[in-house]
Amino acid sequence: MSIIPSFFTGKRSNIFDPFSLDTWDPFQGIISTEPARDTAAIANARIDWKETPEAHVFKADLPGMKKEEVKVEVEEGRVLQISGERSREQEEKNDTWHRVERSSGKFFRRFRLPENAKMEEVKAMMENGVLTVVVPKEEEERKPVVKAIDISG
């Protein structure tokens, strides 16, 4: 382990360097045959899921990606799958890279939706690097309103 922090040397360091910005991947080399730089993209696909009275809404920040690079699929069993791939920037012979922090590679997320999801009416849109997927909900049956009556006496 180096005594000089990695931000002074300009070199990336290992997990034991407290000044390193690298993250440790315990599955590196076990799950994927792709380089660790590509497997990091899987973890970087952050997706919010909120439920409104009308629908389930998913939002994913995918900066720099085109809609052609992203897939939204519906599988049997009410599973919504969002995946894509960000290409690595081409390296020229004369280029000298000092830092590579933007992730490249594949990302893949799956969500099992509740029974009230209308899987045949899923809509997706991409705007300014944000993917929004809307899954409408079936109308819930109105339950009879039961009002408790105080008993006097």
PDB file of C-alpha atoms in Angstrom:
ATOM      1  CA  MET A   1       0.000   0.000   0.000  1.00  0.00           C
ATOM      2  CA  SER A   2       1.344   3.358  -0.950  1.00  0.00           C
ATOM      3  CA  ILE A   3       1.768   6.103   1.609  1.00  0.00           C
ATOM      4  CA  ILE A   4       1.153   8.737  -1.087  1.00  0.00           C
ATOM      5  CA  PRO A   5      -2.592   9.130  -1.730  1.00  0.00           C
ATOM      6  CA  SER A   6      -3.766   8.216  -5.213  1.00  0.00           C
ATOM      7  CA  PHE A   7      -4.922  11.761  -6.062  1.00  0.00           C
ATOM      8  CA  PHE A   8      -1.278  12.974  -5.881  1.00  0.00           C
ATOM      9  CA  THR A   9       0.131  10.246  -8.080  1.00  0.00           C
ATOM     10  CA  GLY A  10      -2.662  10.262 -10.663  1.00  0.00           C
ATOM     11  CA  LYS A  11      -2.730   6.454 -10.557  1.00  0.00           C
ATOM     12  CA  ARG A  12      -5.685   4.383  -9.494  1.00  0.00           C
ATOM     13  CA  SER A  13      -5.111   2.439  -6.325  1.00  0.00           C
ATOM     14  CA  ASN A  14      -6.493  -0.560  -4.532  1.00  0.00           C
ATOM     15  CA  ILE A  15      -9.210  -1.038  -1.908  1.00  0.00           C
ATOM     16  CA  PHE A  16      -6.810  -0.598   0.994  1.00  0.00           C
ATOM     17  CA  ASP A  17      -5.923   2.974   0.001  1.00  0.00           C
ATOM     18  CA  PRO A  18      -8.204   5.223   2.108  1.00  0.00           C
ATOM     19  CA  PHE A  19      -7.868   8.050  -0.445  1.00  0.00           C
ATOM     20  CA  SER A  20      -8.840   5.932  -3.437  1.00  0.00           C
ATOM     21  CA  LEU A  21     -12.164   6.562  -5.143  1.00  0.00           C
ATOM     22  CA  ASP A  22     -12.309   2.998  -6.434  1.00  0.00           C
ATOM     23  CA  THR A  23     -14.989   0.689  -5.111  1.00  0.00           C
ATOM     24  CA  TRP A  24     -14.404  -2.906  -4.218  1.00  0.00           C
ATOM     25  CA  ASP A  25     -16.422  -5.433  -6.178  1.00  0.00           C
ATOM     26  CA  PRO A  26     -16.598  -8.743  -4.256  1.00  0.00           C
ATOM     27  CA  PHE A  27     -17.970 -10.489  -7.356  1.00  0.00           C
ATOM     28  CA  GLN A  28     -15.256  -9.270  -9.715  1.00  0.00           C
ATOM     29  CA  GLY A  29     -14.147 -12.118 -11.915  1.00  0.00           C
ATOM     30  CA  ILE A  30     -16.729 -14.528 -10.473  1.00  0.00           C
ATOM     31  CA  ILE A  31     -20.021 -13.576 -12.113  1.00  0.00           C
ATOM     32  CA  SER A  32     -18.896 -11.904 -15.301  1.00  0.00           C
ATOM     33  CA  THR A  33     -16.112 -12.547 -17.768  1.00  0.00           C
ATOM     34  CA  GLU A  34     -16.091  -8.853 -18.690  1.00  0.00           C
ATOM     35  CA  PRO A  35     -13.546  -6.498 -17.126  1.00  0.00           C
ATOM     36  CA  ALA A  36     -14.393  -4.954 -13.756  1.00  0.00           C
ATOM     37  CA  ARG A  37     -14.936  -1.576 -15.414  1.00  0.00           C
ATOM     38  CA  ASP A  38     -17.894  -3.050 -17.286  1.00  0.00           C
ATOM     39  CA  THR A  39     -19.416  -4.811 -14.274  1.00  0.00           C
ATOM     40  CA  ALA A  40     -19.508  -1.515 -12.375  1.00  0.00           C
ATOM     41  CA  ALA A  41     -22.130  -0.251 -14.812  1.00  0.00           C
ATOM     42  CA  ILE A  42     -24.615  -2.814 -13.475  1.00  0.00           C
ATOM     43  CA  ALA A  43     -24.547  -1.234 -10.037  1.00  0.00           C
ATOM     44  CA  ASN A  44     -24.697   2.300 -11.433  1.00  0.00           C
ATOM     45  CA  ALA A  45     -28.151   1.936 -12.986  1.00  0.00           C
ATOM     46  CA  ARG A  46     -30.095   3.704 -10.244  1.00  0.00           C
ATOM     47  CA  ILE A  47     -33.865   3.460 -10.625  1.00  0.00           C
ATOM     48  CA  ASP A  48     -36.609   5.061  -8.534  1.00  0.00           C
ATOM     49  CA  TRP A  49     -39.988   3.307  -8.249  1.00  0.00           C
ATOM     50  CA  LYS A  50     -43.002   5.162  -6.925  1.00  0.00           C
ATOM     51  CA  GLU A  51     -46.651   4.206  -6.825  1.00  0.00           C
ATOM     52  CA  THR A  52     -49.365   6.760  -7.482  1.00  0.00           C
ATOM     53  CA  PRO A  53     -53.114   6.112  -7.289  1.00  0.00           C
ATOM     54  CA  GLU A  54     -53.129   5.556 -11.075  1.00  0.00           C
ATOM     55  CA  ALA A  55     -49.798   3.842 -11.871  1.00  0.00           C
ATOM     56  CA  HIS A  56     -46.373   2.518 -10.934  1.00  0.00           C
ATOM     57  CA  VAL A  57     -43.720   4.974 -12.169  1.00  0.00           C
ATOM     58  CA  PHE A  58     -40.049   4.079 -12.699  1.00  0.00           C
ATOM     59  CA  LYS A  59     -37.368   6.722 -13.345  1.00  0.00           C
ATOM     60  CA  ALA A  60     -33.802   5.887 -14.312  1.00  0.00           C
ATOM     61  CA  ASP A  61     -30.965   8.362 -14.747  1.00  0.00           C
ATOM     62  CA  LEU A  62     -29.117   7.294 -17.895  1.00  0.00           C
ATOM     63  CA  PRO A  63     -27.003  10.321 -18.833  1.00  0.00           C
ATOM     64  CA  GLY A  64     -25.514  10.307 -22.291  1.00  0.00           C
ATOM     65  CA  MET A  65     -27.542   7.294 -23.454  1.00  0.00           C
ATOM     66  CA  LYS A  66     -29.826   7.259 -26.471  1.00  0.00           C
ATOM     67  CA  LYS A  67     -33.205   5.564 -26.419  1.00  0.00           C
ATOM     68  CA  GLU A  68     -31.878   3.072 -28.976  1.00  0.00           C
ATOM     69  CA  GLU A  69     -29.338   1.857 -26.386  1.00  0.00           C
ATOM     70  CA  VAL A  70     -32.025   1.077 -23.778  1.00  0.00           C
ATOM     71  CA  LYS A  71     -34.554  -1.785 -23.689  1.00  0.00           C
ATOM     72  CA  VAL A  72     -37.772  -1.939 -21.693  1.00  0.00           C
ATOM     73  CA  GLU A  73     -39.391  -5.386 -21.701  1.00  0.00           C
ATOM     74  CA  VAL A  74     -42.313  -7.083 -19.988  1.00  0.00           C
ATOM     75  CA  GLU A  75     -41.972 -10.739 -19.053  1.00  0.00           C
ATOM     76  CA  GLU A  76     -44.446 -13.335 -17.845  1.00  0.00           C
ATOM     77  CA  GLY A  77     -45.196 -13.179 -14.168  1.00  0.00           C
ATOM     78  CA  ARG A  78     -45.525  -9.358 -14.103  1.00  0.00           C
ATOM     79  CA  VAL A  79     -41.790  -8.735 -14.443  1.00  0.00           C
ATOM     80  CA  LEU A  80     -40.571  -5.416 -15.825  1.00  0.00           C
ATOM     81  CA  GLN A  81     -37.023  -5.538 -17.199  1.00  0.00           C
ATOM     82  CA  ILE A  82     -34.935  -2.446 -17.965  1.00  0.00           C
ATOM     83  CA  SER A  83     -31.553  -2.986 -19.610  1.00  0.00           C
ATOM     84  CA  GLY A  84     -29.048  -1.333 -21.874  1.00  0.00           C
ATOM     85  CA  GLU A  85     -25.452  -0.888 -22.824  1.00  0.00           C
ATOM     86  CA  ARG A  86     -23.187   2.136 -22.830  1.00  0.00           C
ATOM     87  CA  SER A  87     -20.278   1.872 -25.249  1.00  0.00           C
ATOM     88  CA  ARG A  88     -16.729   2.547 -24.193  1.00  0.00           C
ATOM     89  CA  GLU A  89     -15.178   5.649 -25.767  1.00  0.00           C
ATOM     90  CA  GLN A  90     -12.747   4.881 -28.574  1.00  0.00           C
ATOM     91  CA  GLU A  91      -9.097   5.184 -27.601  1.00  0.00           C
ATOM     92  CA  GLU A  92      -6.655   6.741 -30.013  1.00  0.00           C
ATOM     93  CA  LYS A  93      -2.945   5.824 -29.998  1.00  0.00           C
ATOM     94  CA  ASN A  94      -1.905   9.371 -29.105  1.00  0.00           C
ATOM     95  CA  ASP A  95      -4.401   9.729 -26.240  1.00  0.00           C
ATOM     96  CA  THR A  96      -3.228   9.704 -22.638  1.00  0.00           C
ATOM     97  CA  TRP A  97      -6.002   8.946 -20.173  1.00  0.00           C
ATOM     98  CA  HIS A  98      -5.560  10.436 -16.705  1.00  0.00           C
ATOM     99  CA  ARG A  99      -8.822   9.236 -15.164  1.00  0.00           C
ATOM    100  CA  VAL A 100     -11.721   7.042 -16.230  1.00  0.00           C
ATOM    101  CA  GLU A 101     -14.768   7.474 -13.985  1.00  0.00           C
ATOM    102  CA  ARG A 102     -17.684   7.273 -16.389  1.00  0.00           C
ATOM    103  CA  SER A 103     -19.006   3.753 -16.466  1.00  0.00           C
ATOM    104  CA  SER A 104     -19.437   1.752 -19.613  1.00  0.00           C
ATOM    105  CA  GLY A 105     -20.892  -1.652 -20.198  1.00  0.00           C
ATOM    106  CA  LYS A 106     -24.250  -3.284 -19.597  1.00  0.00           C
ATOM    107  CA  PHE A 107     -26.867  -2.628 -16.976  1.00  0.00           C
ATOM    108  CA  PHE A 108     -29.815  -4.846 -16.165  1.00  0.00           C
ATOM    109  CA  ARG A 109     -32.614  -4.379 -13.626  1.00  0.00           C
ATOM    110  CA  ARG A 110     -35.775  -6.424 -13.049  1.00  0.00           C
ATOM    111  CA  PHE A 111     -38.843  -5.609 -10.966  1.00  0.00           C
ATOM    112  CA  ARG A 112     -41.718  -7.924 -10.053  1.00  0.00           C
ATOM    113  CA  LEU A 113     -44.877  -5.846 -10.106  1.00  0.00           C
ATOM    114  CA  PRO A 114     -47.989  -6.330  -7.963  1.00  0.00           C
ATOM    115  CA  GLU A 115     -51.165  -8.006  -9.209  1.00  0.00           C
ATOM    116  CA  ASN A 116     -52.852  -4.683 -10.009  1.00  0.00           C
ATOM    117  CA  ALA A 117     -50.314  -3.767 -12.749  1.00  0.00           C
ATOM    118  CA  LYS A 118     -51.671  -3.556 -16.314  1.00  0.00           C
ATOM    119  CA  MET A 119     -48.670  -5.115 -18.041  1.00  0.00           C
ATOM    120  CA  GLU A 120     -50.191  -4.771 -21.519  1.00  0.00           C
ATOM    121  CA  GLU A 121     -50.362  -0.949 -21.203  1.00  0.00           C
ATOM    122  CA  VAL A 122     -46.762  -0.132 -20.216  1.00  0.00           C
ATOM    123  CA  LYS A 123     -45.395   3.114 -21.688  1.00  0.00           C
ATOM    124  CA  ALA A 124     -41.781   4.327 -21.736  1.00  0.00           C
ATOM    125  CA  MET A 125     -40.256   7.687 -22.661  1.00  0.00           C
ATOM    126  CA  MET A 126     -36.729   9.087 -22.607  1.00  0.00           C
ATOM    127  CA  GLU A 127     -36.036  12.787 -22.163  1.00  0.00           C
ATOM    128  CA  ASN A 128     -32.780  14.551 -21.212  1.00  0.00           C
ATOM    129  CA  GLY A 129     -31.121  11.290 -20.139  1.00  0.00           C
ATOM    130  CA  VAL A 130     -33.996  10.234 -17.861  1.00  0.00           C
ATOM    131  CA  LEU A 131     -35.979   7.108 -18.722  1.00  0.00           C
ATOM    132  CA  THR A 132     -39.553   7.123 -17.380  1.00  0.00           C
ATOM    133  CA  VAL A 133     -41.608   3.928 -17.464  1.00  0.00           C
ATOM    134  CA  VAL A 134     -45.290   4.100 -16.502  1.00  0.00           C
ATOM    135  CA  VAL A 135     -47.225   0.942 -15.665  1.00  0.00           C
ATOM    136  CA  PRO A 136     -50.940   1.743 -15.196  1.00  0.00           C
ATOM    137  CA  LYS A 137     -52.848   0.085 -12.365  1.00  0.00           C
ATOM    138  CA  GLU A 138     -56.196  -1.656 -12.555  1.00  0.00           C
ATOM    139  CA  GLU A 139     -58.980   0.109 -10.734  1.00  0.00           C
ATOM    140  CA  GLU A 140     -59.477  -1.359  -7.328  1.00  0.00           C
ATOM    141  CA  GLU A 141     -62.898  -2.631  -6.420  1.00  0.00           C
ATOM    142  CA  ARG A 142     -64.716  -0.200  -4.225  1.00  0.00           C
ATOM    143  CA  LYS A 143     -65.173  -1.712  -0.809  1.00  0.00           C
ATOM    144  CA  PRO A 144     -68.361  -0.786   0.990  1.00  0.00           C
ATOM    145  CA  VAL A 145     -67.716   1.927   3.516  1.00  0.00           C
ATOM    146  CA  VAL A 146     -68.418   0.717   7.027  1.00  0.00           C
ATOM    147  CA  LYS A 147     -69.120   3.383   9.586  1.00  0.00           C
ATOM    148  CA  ALA A 148     -68.943   2.497  13.255  1.00  0.00           C
ATOM    149  CA  ILE A 149     -71.924   3.660  15.299  1.00  0.00           C
ATOM    150  CA  ASP A 150     -71.415   4.550  18.953  1.00  0.00           C
ATOM    151  CA  ILE A 151     -73.814   2.767  21.244  1.00  0.00           C
ATOM    152  CA  SER A 152     -75.211   5.009  23.928  1.00  0.00           C
ATOM    153  CA  GLY A 153     -76.801   3.967  27.130  1.00  0.00           C
TER     154      GLY A 153
END
